[in-house]
């Protein structure tokens, strides 16, 4: 069993001094019990060790004989060299962190089913990523189960070091959403008679964003205060976030299709749009629940990929559909010469294009960051990864709010029959006149008889009519 957590030491000013014990980061082992099956209890065992070390000191755990394969347990060859005791964990004192790593354990007696690790408190004096390994070198021990609790605490609370900055981040984001809401709702109240359906949807997204950021802040604050993550608040925060992302994507897609601008309804596409939105909500909800509800740990790459991949595919599908729809809508607006709508759609397209380019660049950076940080040595910067996506989505929401803010001219962007009549007039002016006259139209010189003629001219006219 492996546990990994981070500790952060903060520089405190003289304005807020804490008692020395409260300033320490600590790790407390409470009621750690090792259990083995009854059929494997007829012998006394070697020690089951708890090994605590900072990630920079990982090379002090284990060793190799004559430069061969690295081993954690002392082998016969290493014991002959006198560097360790056979059957024990190999570890050397750290040169950077005196007194580390910490190694201690418990063992089974004959016919004993349980071995208890004595309660122990370890004070942390150096900032870093700390790991706990429970391991043994006794080949006769089988099917050992570890039960118990470890308590990790930083000077500022129980939040892990990589999560602690997010609490302040969500606090600031809550404030930003409040400021955006004040601007939007003030415009909404001033021009409520001119409000469009699209602006009602934007209002919903802003409201959901306020609740999401506030819930995430209270979730982290409760975790930091008690050391136990509040499942109820976490689930609500995840759900509000998934609903907000789904509604935002559906709004962008419908606007890109020209809903309410060049077409009154989505027609047969309504069911497809709702199906895509429902699927995205389920995939996003499951991913966020798996990542945030339950034990805080480093999720295995393959297992996480199983939940990330569907969301990534659906996002890519959204992007393709949105830009294809935008291209068609821009062409329609240009053909109809609806310049006001065309201008706002061009700005909207540019904002989306910038957001997509930045997103692709950040995904590449995220892949690089995680692939080059195998041991989580850059944990102090890890909070930037999820924070960036929140900032990007909020920035795009601000752009949309600026483009479609309620105003006295809001109704000029709405779909109306007048624009359709205007479209028909333009279409007629663009039709090229035919060079051939219609069958129902007679040219005066052809239907008029020649005065005093012998009828030949009239017969010619008849023949010409037949030819036409």
Short mmCIF file of C-alpha atoms in Angstrom, two decimals:
data_model
loop_
_atom_site.label_atom_id
_atom_site.label_comp_id
_atom_site.label_asym_id
_atom_site.label_seq_id
_atom_site.Cartn_x
_atom_site.Cartn_y
_atom_site.Cartn_z
CA UNK A 1 0.00 0.00 0.00
CA UNK A 2 1.32 3.42 -0.98
CA UNK A 3 0.31 6.84 0.22
CA UNK A 4 1.68 10.10 -1.15
CA UNK A 5 0.99 13.56 0.22
CA UNK A 6 2.66 16.96 0.15
CA UNK A 7 3.76 19.30 2.91
CA UNK A 8 4.25 23.02 2.52
CA UNK A 9 6.07 25.22 5.02
CA UNK A 10 4.91 28.83 4.92
CA UNK A 11 6.85 31.86 6.09
CA UNK A 12 4.86 33.49 8.89
CA UNK A 13 5.06 37.16 9.77
CA UNK A 14 5.09 38.57 13.29
CA UNK A 15 1.47 39.69 12.89
CA UNK A 16 0.10 36.17 13.24
CA UNK A 17 2.29 33.93 15.37
CA UNK A 18 1.10 30.42 16.20
CA UNK A 19 2.27 28.09 19.00
CA UNK A 20 5.22 25.98 17.85
CA UNK A 21 3.26 22.71 17.77
CA UNK A 22 0.56 24.24 15.57
CA UNK A 23 3.18 25.54 13.15
CA UNK A 24 4.54 22.08 12.45
CA UNK A 25 3.57 19.88 9.55
CA UNK A 26 3.02 16.41 10.86
CA UNK A 27 2.14 12.87 9.94
CA UNK A 28 0.32 10.78 12.53
CA UNK A 29 -0.09 7.00 12.33
CA UNK A 30 -3.27 5.99 14.15
CA UNK A 31 -4.47 2.40 14.69
CA UNK A 32 -2.51 0.83 11.85
CA UNK A 33 -3.24 -2.92 11.95
CA UNK A 34 -1.79 -5.65 9.75
CA UNK A 35 -3.90 -8.81 9.37
CA UNK A 36 -3.05 -12.21 7.89
CA UNK A 37 -5.24 -15.30 7.21
CA UNK A 38 -5.46 -18.03 9.85
CA UNK A 39 -3.89 -20.65 7.58
CA UNK A 40 -0.71 -18.55 7.36
CA UNK A 41 -0.45 -17.77 11.09
CA UNK A 42 1.53 -20.77 12.35
CA UNK A 43 4.89 -18.99 12.29
CA UNK A 44 6.46 -15.78 13.49
CA UNK A 45 7.21 -13.30 10.74
CA UNK A 46 9.75 -10.67 9.93
CA UNK A 47 8.88 -7.02 10.31
CA UNK A 48 6.30 -5.26 8.16
CA UNK A 49 7.84 -1.82 7.67
CA UNK A 50 6.39 1.62 7.26
CA UNK A 51 8.84 3.67 5.21
CA UNK A 52 8.39 7.45 5.11
CA UNK A 53 10.60 9.51 2.82
CA UNK A 54 10.66 12.71 0.81
CA UNK A 55 10.58 12.22 -2.95
CA UNK A 56 14.03 13.81 -3.40
CA UNK A 57 15.43 11.09 -1.10
CA UNK A 58 13.99 8.18 -3.09
CA UNK A 59 17.47 7.02 -4.04
CA UNK A 60 18.20 6.34 -0.36
CA UNK A 61 15.70 3.46 -0.44
CA UNK A 62 17.01 0.22 -1.96
CA UNK A 63 20.37 -0.78 -3.40
CA UNK A 64 22.14 -3.15 -5.77
CA UNK A 65 25.07 -5.51 -5.61
CA UNK A 66 27.90 -4.81 -8.07
CA UNK A 67 25.72 -2.41 -10.05
CA UNK A 68 23.06 -5.04 -10.82
CA UNK A 69 19.30 -4.86 -10.49
CA UNK A 70 18.10 -2.54 -7.75
CA UNK A 71 16.40 -4.24 -4.79
CA UNK A 72 14.42 -2.86 -1.83
CA UNK A 73 14.98 -5.88 0.43
CA UNK A 74 18.47 -6.88 1.50
CA UNK A 75 19.61 -9.93 -0.48
CA UNK A 76 22.24 -12.50 0.43
CA UNK A 77 24.78 -10.85 -1.88
CA UNK A 78 24.25 -7.44 -0.29
CA UNK A 79 24.41 -8.98 3.20
CA UNK A 80 27.81 -10.48 2.33
CA UNK A 81 29.05 -7.01 1.49
CA UNK A 82 28.02 -5.91 4.97
CA UNK A 83 25.85 -3.05 3.80
CA UNK A 84 22.60 -4.39 5.26
CA UNK A 85 20.97 -7.25 7.17
CA UNK A 86 19.37 -9.95 5.07
CA UNK A 87 15.59 -9.73 5.06
CA UNK A 88 15.49 -6.06 6.10
CA UNK A 89 14.62 -2.93 4.13
CA UNK A 90 17.65 -1.25 2.55
CA UNK A 91 17.88 2.42 3.39
CA UNK A 92 20.62 4.98 3.86
CA UNK A 93 20.56 8.31 5.73
CA UNK A 94 19.67 11.31 3.61
CA UNK A 95 22.42 13.87 3.06
CA UNK A 96 19.89 16.70 2.49
CA UNK A 97 17.42 15.91 5.26
CA UNK A 98 19.10 14.61 8.45
CA UNK A 99 17.18 11.88 10.26
CA UNK A 100 15.38 10.72 7.13
CA UNK A 101 14.01 8.41 5.83
CA UNK A 102 11.90 7.09 8.71
CA UNK A 103 11.65 3.30 8.91
CA UNK A 104 9.71 1.42 11.60
CA UNK A 105 7.38 -1.55 11.74
CA UNK A 106 5.64 -4.43 13.50
CA UNK A 107 5.77 -8.23 13.22
CA UNK A 108 3.50 -11.25 13.75
CA UNK A 109 4.12 -13.76 16.56
CA UNK A 110 3.27 -17.44 16.29
CA UNK A 111 -0.50 -17.98 15.84
CA UNK A 112 -1.14 -14.26 15.80
CA UNK A 113 -3.60 -12.91 13.23
CA UNK A 114 -2.92 -9.25 13.88
CA UNK A 115 0.13 -7.02 14.28
CA UNK A 116 -0.34 -3.46 15.47
CA UNK A 117 1.85 -0.53 14.60
CA UNK A 118 2.37 1.69 17.62
CA UNK A 119 0.86 5.20 17.27
CA UNK A 120 3.53 7.57 16.11
CA UNK A 121 3.79 11.25 15.19
CA UNK A 122 6.39 12.41 12.67
CA UNK A 123 7.11 16.13 12.47
CA UNK A 124 8.00 17.48 9.05
CA UNK A 125 10.57 20.27 8.86
CA UNK A 126 11.20 20.45 5.13
CA UNK A 127 8.81 21.30 2.31
CA UNK A 128 8.35 18.47 -0.16
CA UNK A 129 6.36 15.53 -1.46
CA UNK A 130 6.35 12.77 1.16
CA UNK A 131 5.55 9.14 0.53
CA UNK A 132 4.56 6.27 2.81
CA UNK A 133 5.22 2.68 1.79
CA UNK A 134 4.11 -0.38 3.75
CA UNK A 135 6.30 -3.34 2.77
CA UNK A 136 7.90 -6.52 4.05
CA UNK A 137 10.70 -8.85 2.95
CA UNK A 138 9.33 -12.12 4.41
CA UNK A 139 8.46 -14.47 1.55
CA UNK A 140 6.31 -16.61 3.87
CA UNK A 141 3.89 -13.75 4.54
CA UNK A 142 0.95 -13.89 2.17
CA UNK A 143 -2.34 -12.04 1.76
CA UNK A 144 -1.53 -9.42 4.37
CA UNK A 145 -4.15 -6.66 4.70
CA UNK A 146 -3.44 -3.19 6.09
CA UNK A 147 -6.15 -1.29 7.95
CA UNK A 148 -6.03 1.98 9.82
CA UNK A 149 -5.70 5.71 9.40
CA UNK A 150 -2.93 8.20 8.79
CA UNK A 151 -3.42 11.88 9.51
CA UNK A 152 -1.54 14.48 7.47
CA UNK A 153 -1.51 18.13 8.47
CA UNK A 154 0.11 21.24 7.08
CA UNK A 155 0.66 24.48 9.00
CA UNK A 156 -2.42 25.99 7.32
CA UNK A 157 -4.70 22.97 7.66
CA UNK A 158 -5.38 19.50 6.35
CA UNK A 159 -5.39 20.27 2.65
CA UNK A 160 -2.55 18.59 0.70
CA UNK A 161 0.05 21.05 -0.53
CA UNK A 162 -0.93 20.70 -4.18
CA UNK A 163 -4.59 21.42 -3.36
CA UNK A 164 -4.12 24.27 -0.87
CA UNK A 165 -3.72 27.05 -3.49
CA UNK A 166 -7.00 26.02 -5.10
CA UNK A 167 -8.99 27.09 -2.05
CA UNK A 168 -7.86 30.70 -2.49
CA UNK A 169 -8.25 30.40 -6.25
CA UNK A 170 -11.91 29.38 -5.98
CA UNK A 171 -12.45 32.22 -3.52
CA UNK A 172 -11.15 34.72 -6.08
CA UNK A 173 -13.16 33.07 -8.86
CA UNK A 174 -16.31 33.38 -6.76
CA UNK A 175 -15.62 37.10 -6.46
CA UNK A 176 -15.05 37.40 -10.23
CA UNK A 177 -18.37 35.68 -10.95
CA UNK A 178 -20.11 38.02 -8.52
CA UNK A 179 -18.66 41.06 -10.34
CA UNK A 180 -19.68 39.61 -13.72
CA UNK A 181 -23.14 38.89 -12.33
CA UNK A 182 -23.53 42.47 -11.05
CA UNK A 183 -22.71 43.82 -14.52
CA UNK A 184 -24.96 41.35 -16.32
CA UNK A 185 -27.96 41.57 -14.00
CA UNK A 186 -27.82 45.38 -14.01
CA UNK A 187 -28.01 45.37 -17.81
CA UNK A 188 -30.70 42.72 -17.64
CA UNK A 189 -32.81 44.85 -15.29
CA UNK A 190 -32.38 48.03 -17.37
CA UNK A 191 -33.39 46.46 -20.68
CA UNK A 192 -35.63 43.61 -19.57
CA UNK A 193 -38.14 44.40 -22.32
CA UNK A 194 -35.47 43.81 -24.94
CA UNK A 195 -34.08 40.56 -23.48
CA UNK A 196 -33.56 37.67 -25.94
CA UNK A 197 -33.81 33.93 -25.28
CA UNK A 198 -30.03 33.69 -25.73
CA UNK A 199 -29.49 36.25 -22.96
CA UNK A 200 -31.70 34.20 -20.63
CA UNK A 201 -29.43 31.22 -21.29
CA UNK A 202 -26.34 33.31 -20.53
CA UNK A 203 -27.97 34.35 -17.26
CA UNK A 204 -28.37 30.66 -16.39
CA UNK A 205 -24.68 29.97 -17.10
CA UNK A 206 -23.56 32.88 -14.90
CA UNK A 207 -25.80 31.68 -12.06
CA UNK A 208 -24.50 28.12 -12.33
CA UNK A 209 -20.92 29.45 -12.33
CA UNK A 210 -21.54 31.40 -9.13
CA UNK A 211 -22.87 28.32 -7.36
CA UNK A 212 -20.08 26.10 -8.69
CA UNK A 213 -17.24 28.39 -7.54
CA UNK A 214 -18.84 28.96 -4.13
CA UNK A 215 -19.38 25.22 -3.60
CA UNK A 216 -15.79 24.40 -4.56
CA UNK A 217 -14.52 27.03 -2.12
CA UNK A 218 -16.62 25.66 0.76
CA UNK A 219 -15.62 22.11 -0.20
CA UNK A 220 -11.90 22.93 0.10
CA UNK A 221 -12.42 25.07 3.20
CA UNK A 222 -14.26 22.23 4.99
CA UNK A 223 -11.59 19.74 3.92
CA UNK A 224 -8.87 22.06 5.19
CA UNK A 225 -10.62 22.56 8.53
CA UNK A 226 -11.62 18.97 9.38
CA UNK A 227 -9.32 16.78 7.33
CA UNK A 228 -12.32 14.93 5.86
CA UNK A 229 -13.65 15.84 2.44
CA UNK A 230 -17.41 16.65 2.62
CA UNK A 231 -18.94 14.25 0.11
CA UNK A 232 -22.24 16.12 -0.15
CA UNK A 233 -20.70 19.49 -1.01
CA UNK A 234 -18.26 17.83 -3.42
CA UNK A 235 -21.05 16.05 -5.31
CA UNK A 236 -23.05 19.27 -5.60
CA UNK A 237 -20.00 21.20 -6.82
CA UNK A 238 -19.27 18.52 -9.42
CA UNK A 239 -22.90 18.46 -10.58
CA UNK A 240 -23.21 22.24 -10.90
CA UNK A 241 -19.95 22.29 -12.85
CA UNK A 242 -21.07 19.53 -15.22
CA UNK A 243 -24.42 21.25 -15.84
CA UNK A 244 -22.69 24.59 -16.45
CA UNK A 245 -20.23 23.12 -18.97
CA UNK A 246 -23.01 21.26 -20.77
CA UNK A 247 -25.33 24.28 -20.99
CA UNK A 248 -22.45 26.51 -22.12
CA UNK A 249 -21.53 24.15 -24.95
CA UNK A 250 -25.14 23.78 -26.06
CA UNK A 251 -25.60 27.57 -26.10
CA UNK A 252 -22.47 28.07 -28.19
CA UNK A 253 -23.59 25.33 -30.59
CA UNK A 254 -27.11 26.78 -30.99
CA UNK A 255 -25.76 30.29 -31.52
CA UNK A 256 -23.34 28.92 -34.11
CA UNK A 257 -26.27 27.34 -35.92
CA UNK A 258 -27.92 30.76 -36.07
CA UNK A 259 -30.77 29.84 -33.75
CA UNK A 260 -32.85 32.95 -33.12
CA UNK A 261 -30.77 34.93 -35.62
CA UNK A 262 -31.17 33.39 -39.08
CA UNK A 263 -33.52 30.54 -38.19
CA UNK A 264 -36.45 30.47 -35.76
CA UNK A 265 -35.96 26.84 -34.68
CA UNK A 266 -33.39 24.08 -34.92
CA UNK A 267 -35.85 21.86 -36.73
CA UNK A 268 -34.81 18.25 -36.95
CA UNK A 269 -31.47 18.97 -35.26
CA UNK A 270 -33.06 19.55 -31.84
CA UNK A 271 -33.00 15.88 -30.83
CA UNK A 272 -29.38 15.47 -31.98
CA UNK A 273 -28.27 18.55 -30.04
CA UNK A 274 -30.03 17.34 -26.88
CA UNK A 275 -28.57 13.85 -27.28
CA UNK A 276 -25.04 15.23 -27.57
CA UNK A 277 -25.60 17.46 -24.55
CA UNK A 278 -26.99 14.64 -22.41
CA UNK A 279 -24.12 12.33 -23.32
CA UNK A 280 -21.55 15.01 -22.52
CA UNK A 281 -23.19 15.71 -19.14
CA UNK A 282 -23.06 12.04 -18.13
CA UNK A 283 -19.44 11.59 -19.23
CA UNK A 284 -18.33 14.81 -17.52
CA UNK A 285 -20.23 14.02 -14.31
CA UNK A 286 -18.71 10.55 -14.03
CA UNK A 287 -15.17 11.85 -14.67
CA UNK A 288 -15.45 14.59 -12.03
CA UNK A 289 -17.01 12.26 -9.45
CA UNK A 290 -14.22 9.72 -9.92
CA UNK A 291 -11.55 12.41 -9.60
CA UNK A 292 -12.97 14.34 -6.65
CA UNK A 293 -15.17 12.08 -4.52
CA UNK A 294 -13.51 9.60 -2.19
CA UNK A 295 -9.84 9.12 -1.35
CA UNK A 296 -7.43 11.80 -2.52
CA UNK A 297 -4.71 9.96 -4.38
CA UNK A 298 -2.76 9.96 -7.60
CA UNK A 299 -5.11 8.24 -10.02
CA UNK A 300 -3.53 5.58 -12.23
CA UNK A 301 -2.95 6.77 -15.78
CA UNK A 302 -4.78 3.96 -17.58
CA UNK A 303 -7.83 4.11 -15.32
CA UNK A 304 -8.09 7.90 -15.62
CA UNK A 305 -7.71 7.69 -19.40
CA UNK A 306 -10.78 5.44 -19.47
CA UNK A 307 -12.89 8.33 -18.12
CA UNK A 308 -11.07 11.23 -19.80
CA UNK A 309 -11.22 9.82 -23.34
CA UNK A 310 -15.05 10.01 -23.79
CA UNK A 311 -15.10 13.63 -22.59
CA UNK A 312 -12.24 14.55 -24.94
CA UNK A 313 -13.98 12.90 -27.92
CA UNK A 314 -17.27 14.67 -27.19
CA UNK A 315 -15.46 18.00 -26.82
CA UNK A 316 -13.80 17.49 -30.19
CA UNK A 317 -17.18 16.69 -31.73
CA UNK A 318 -18.62 19.88 -30.23
CA UNK A 319 -15.78 21.95 -31.70
CA UNK A 320 -16.17 20.50 -35.19
CA UNK A 321 -19.93 20.94 -35.20
CA UNK A 322 -19.67 24.49 -33.85
CA UNK A 323 -17.19 25.71 -36.47
CA UNK A 324 -19.01 23.98 -39.34
CA UNK A 325 -22.23 25.65 -38.22
CA UNK A 326 -20.50 29.01 -37.81
CA UNK A 327 -19.17 28.82 -41.36
CA UNK A 328 -22.67 28.19 -42.75
CA UNK A 329 -24.21 30.96 -40.62
CA UNK A 330 -21.58 33.51 -41.67
CA UNK A 331 -22.21 32.69 -45.32
CA UNK A 332 -25.95 33.22 -44.87
CA UNK A 333 -25.48 36.54 -43.09
CA UNK A 334 -23.07 37.74 -45.76
CA UNK A 335 -25.45 36.72 -48.55
CA UNK A 336 -28.34 38.55 -46.86
CA UNK A 337 -26.13 41.57 -46.12
CA UNK A 338 -27.19 41.62 -42.46
CA UNK A 339 -24.15 43.63 -41.46
CA UNK A 340 -24.93 44.10 -37.74
CA UNK A 341 -25.42 40.37 -37.19
CA UNK A 342 -22.45 39.56 -39.41
CA UNK A 343 -20.17 41.81 -37.35
CA UNK A 344 -21.11 40.26 -34.02
CA UNK A 345 -20.77 36.73 -35.44
CA UNK A 346 -17.31 37.49 -36.77
CA UNK A 347 -16.21 38.67 -33.33
CA UNK A 348 -17.77 35.59 -31.79
CA UNK A 349 -15.93 33.33 -34.26
CA UNK A 350 -12.60 35.05 -33.55
CA UNK A 351 -13.08 34.60 -29.79
CA UNK A 352 -13.87 30.91 -30.21
CA UNK A 353 -10.89 30.40 -32.53
CA UNK A 354 -8.53 31.99 -29.99
CA UNK A 355 -10.02 29.85 -27.18
CA UNK A 356 -9.55 26.64 -29.19
CA UNK A 357 -5.95 27.50 -30.14
CA UNK A 358 -5.07 28.33 -26.53
CA UNK A 359 -6.78 25.11 -25.35
CA UNK A 360 -4.80 22.95 -27.75
CA UNK A 361 -1.58 24.62 -26.66
CA UNK A 362 -2.41 24.10 -22.99
CA UNK A 363 -3.27 20.43 -23.57
CA UNK A 364 0.17 19.96 -25.11
CA UNK A 365 1.77 21.68 -22.12
CA UNK A 366 -0.27 19.55 -19.70
CA UNK A 367 0.87 16.36 -21.43
CA UNK A 368 4.47 17.56 -21.26
CA UNK A 369 4.10 18.56 -17.61
CA UNK A 370 2.71 15.20 -16.51
CA UNK A 371 4.99 13.07 -18.68
CA UNK A 372 8.13 14.76 -17.33
CA UNK A 373 7.02 14.77 -13.69
CA UNK A 374 6.84 11.06 -12.93
CA UNK A 375 7.52 11.47 -9.21
CA UNK A 376 5.31 14.57 -8.70
CA UNK A 377 8.32 16.74 -7.92
CA UNK A 378 6.57 19.80 -9.39
CA UNK A 379 3.54 19.37 -7.15
CA UNK A 380 3.67 23.05 -6.11
CA UNK A 381 2.67 24.05 -9.65
CA UNK A 382 0.15 21.26 -10.24
CA UNK A 383 -2.82 23.41 -9.15
CA UNK A 384 -2.30 25.63 -12.20
CA UNK A 385 -3.50 22.81 -14.51
CA UNK A 386 -7.17 22.73 -13.35
CA UNK A 387 -7.16 26.46 -12.56
CA UNK A 388 -6.28 27.37 -16.15
CA UNK A 389 -9.40 25.70 -17.56
CA UNK A 390 -11.58 27.65 -15.14
CA UNK A 391 -9.90 30.93 -16.14
CA UNK A 392 -10.24 30.15 -19.86
CA UNK A 393 -13.94 29.28 -19.64
CA UNK A 394 -14.60 32.38 -17.54
CA UNK A 395 -12.75 34.58 -20.04
CA UNK A 396 -14.80 33.19 -22.92
CA UNK A 397 -17.98 33.77 -20.90
CA UNK A 398 -16.93 37.40 -20.36
CA UNK A 399 -16.43 37.86 -24.12
CA UNK A 400 -19.88 36.40 -24.83
CA UNK A 401 -21.41 38.66 -22.17
CA UNK A 402 -19.75 41.68 -23.79
CA UNK A 403 -21.03 40.72 -27.26
CA UNK A 404 -24.59 39.87 -26.25
CA UNK A 405 -25.14 42.13 -23.24
CA UNK A 406 -28.78 43.32 -22.96
CA UNK A 407 -29.18 46.77 -24.52
CA UNK A 408 -31.75 48.92 -26.28
CA UNK A 409 -30.56 47.47 -29.61
CA UNK A 410 -30.82 43.82 -28.61
CA UNK A 411 -33.84 43.14 -30.83
CA UNK A 412 -31.90 43.90 -34.01
CA UNK A 413 -30.08 40.59 -33.57
CA UNK A 414 -33.23 38.50 -33.28
CA UNK A 415 -34.75 36.51 -36.13
CA UNK A 416 -37.68 38.22 -37.86
CA UNK A 417 -39.75 37.81 -41.02
CA UNK A 418 -38.48 41.17 -42.24
CA UNK A 419 -35.02 39.72 -42.62
CA UNK A 420 -36.51 36.85 -44.63
CA UNK A 421 -38.32 39.31 -46.95
CA UNK A 422 -35.08 41.23 -47.26
CA UNK A 423 -33.40 37.99 -48.20
CA UNK A 424 -35.96 37.37 -50.94
CA UNK A 425 -35.47 40.86 -52.39
CA UNK A 426 -31.70 40.39 -52.51
CA UNK A 427 -32.12 36.97 -54.10
CA UNK A 428 -34.29 38.43 -56.87
CA UNK A 429 -31.79 41.18 -57.62
CA UNK A 430 -29.04 38.61 -57.94
CA UNK A 431 -30.92 36.59 -60.63
CA UNK A 432 -29.38 37.13 -64.06
CA UNK A 433 -32.04 38.06 -66.69
CA UNK A 434 -32.56 35.51 -69.46
CA UNK A 435 -31.43 36.39 -72.96
CA UNK A 436 -34.36 34.54 -74.54
CA UNK A 437 -37.87 35.99 -74.32
CA UNK A 438 -40.62 33.98 -72.69
CA UNK A 439 -43.15 32.06 -74.76
CA UNK A 440 -45.94 34.17 -73.31
CA UNK A 441 -44.32 37.45 -74.32
CA UNK A 442 -44.68 38.72 -77.83
CA UNK A 443 -42.27 41.16 -79.42
CA UNK A 444 -44.31 43.99 -80.96
CA UNK A 445 -42.47 43.89 -84.30
CA UNK A 446 -43.20 40.16 -84.58
CA UNK A 447 -46.94 40.18 -83.88
CA UNK A 448 -47.70 43.29 -85.97
CA UNK A 449 -48.64 42.52 -89.58
CA UNK A 450 -46.92 44.40 -92.39
CA UNK A 451 -49.34 46.81 -93.90
CA UNK A 452 -50.34 45.78 -97.40
CA UNK A 453 -48.39 42.49 -97.20
CA UNK A 454 -49.31 39.22 -98.88
CA UNK A 455 -49.42 37.28 -95.66
CA UNK A 456 -45.87 36.00 -95.95
CA UNK A 457 -44.73 38.09 -93.07
CA UNK A 458 -47.51 36.78 -90.86
CA UNK A 459 -46.67 33.23 -91.75
CA UNK A 460 -43.09 33.93 -90.80
CA UNK A 461 -44.23 35.16 -87.45
CA UNK A 462 -46.18 32.01 -86.86
CA UNK A 463 -43.23 29.92 -87.83
CA UNK A 464 -40.99 31.93 -85.45
CA UNK A 465 -43.46 31.41 -82.63
CA UNK A 466 -43.35 27.69 -83.21
CA UNK A 467 -39.59 27.77 -83.18
CA UNK A 468 -39.62 29.49 -79.82
#
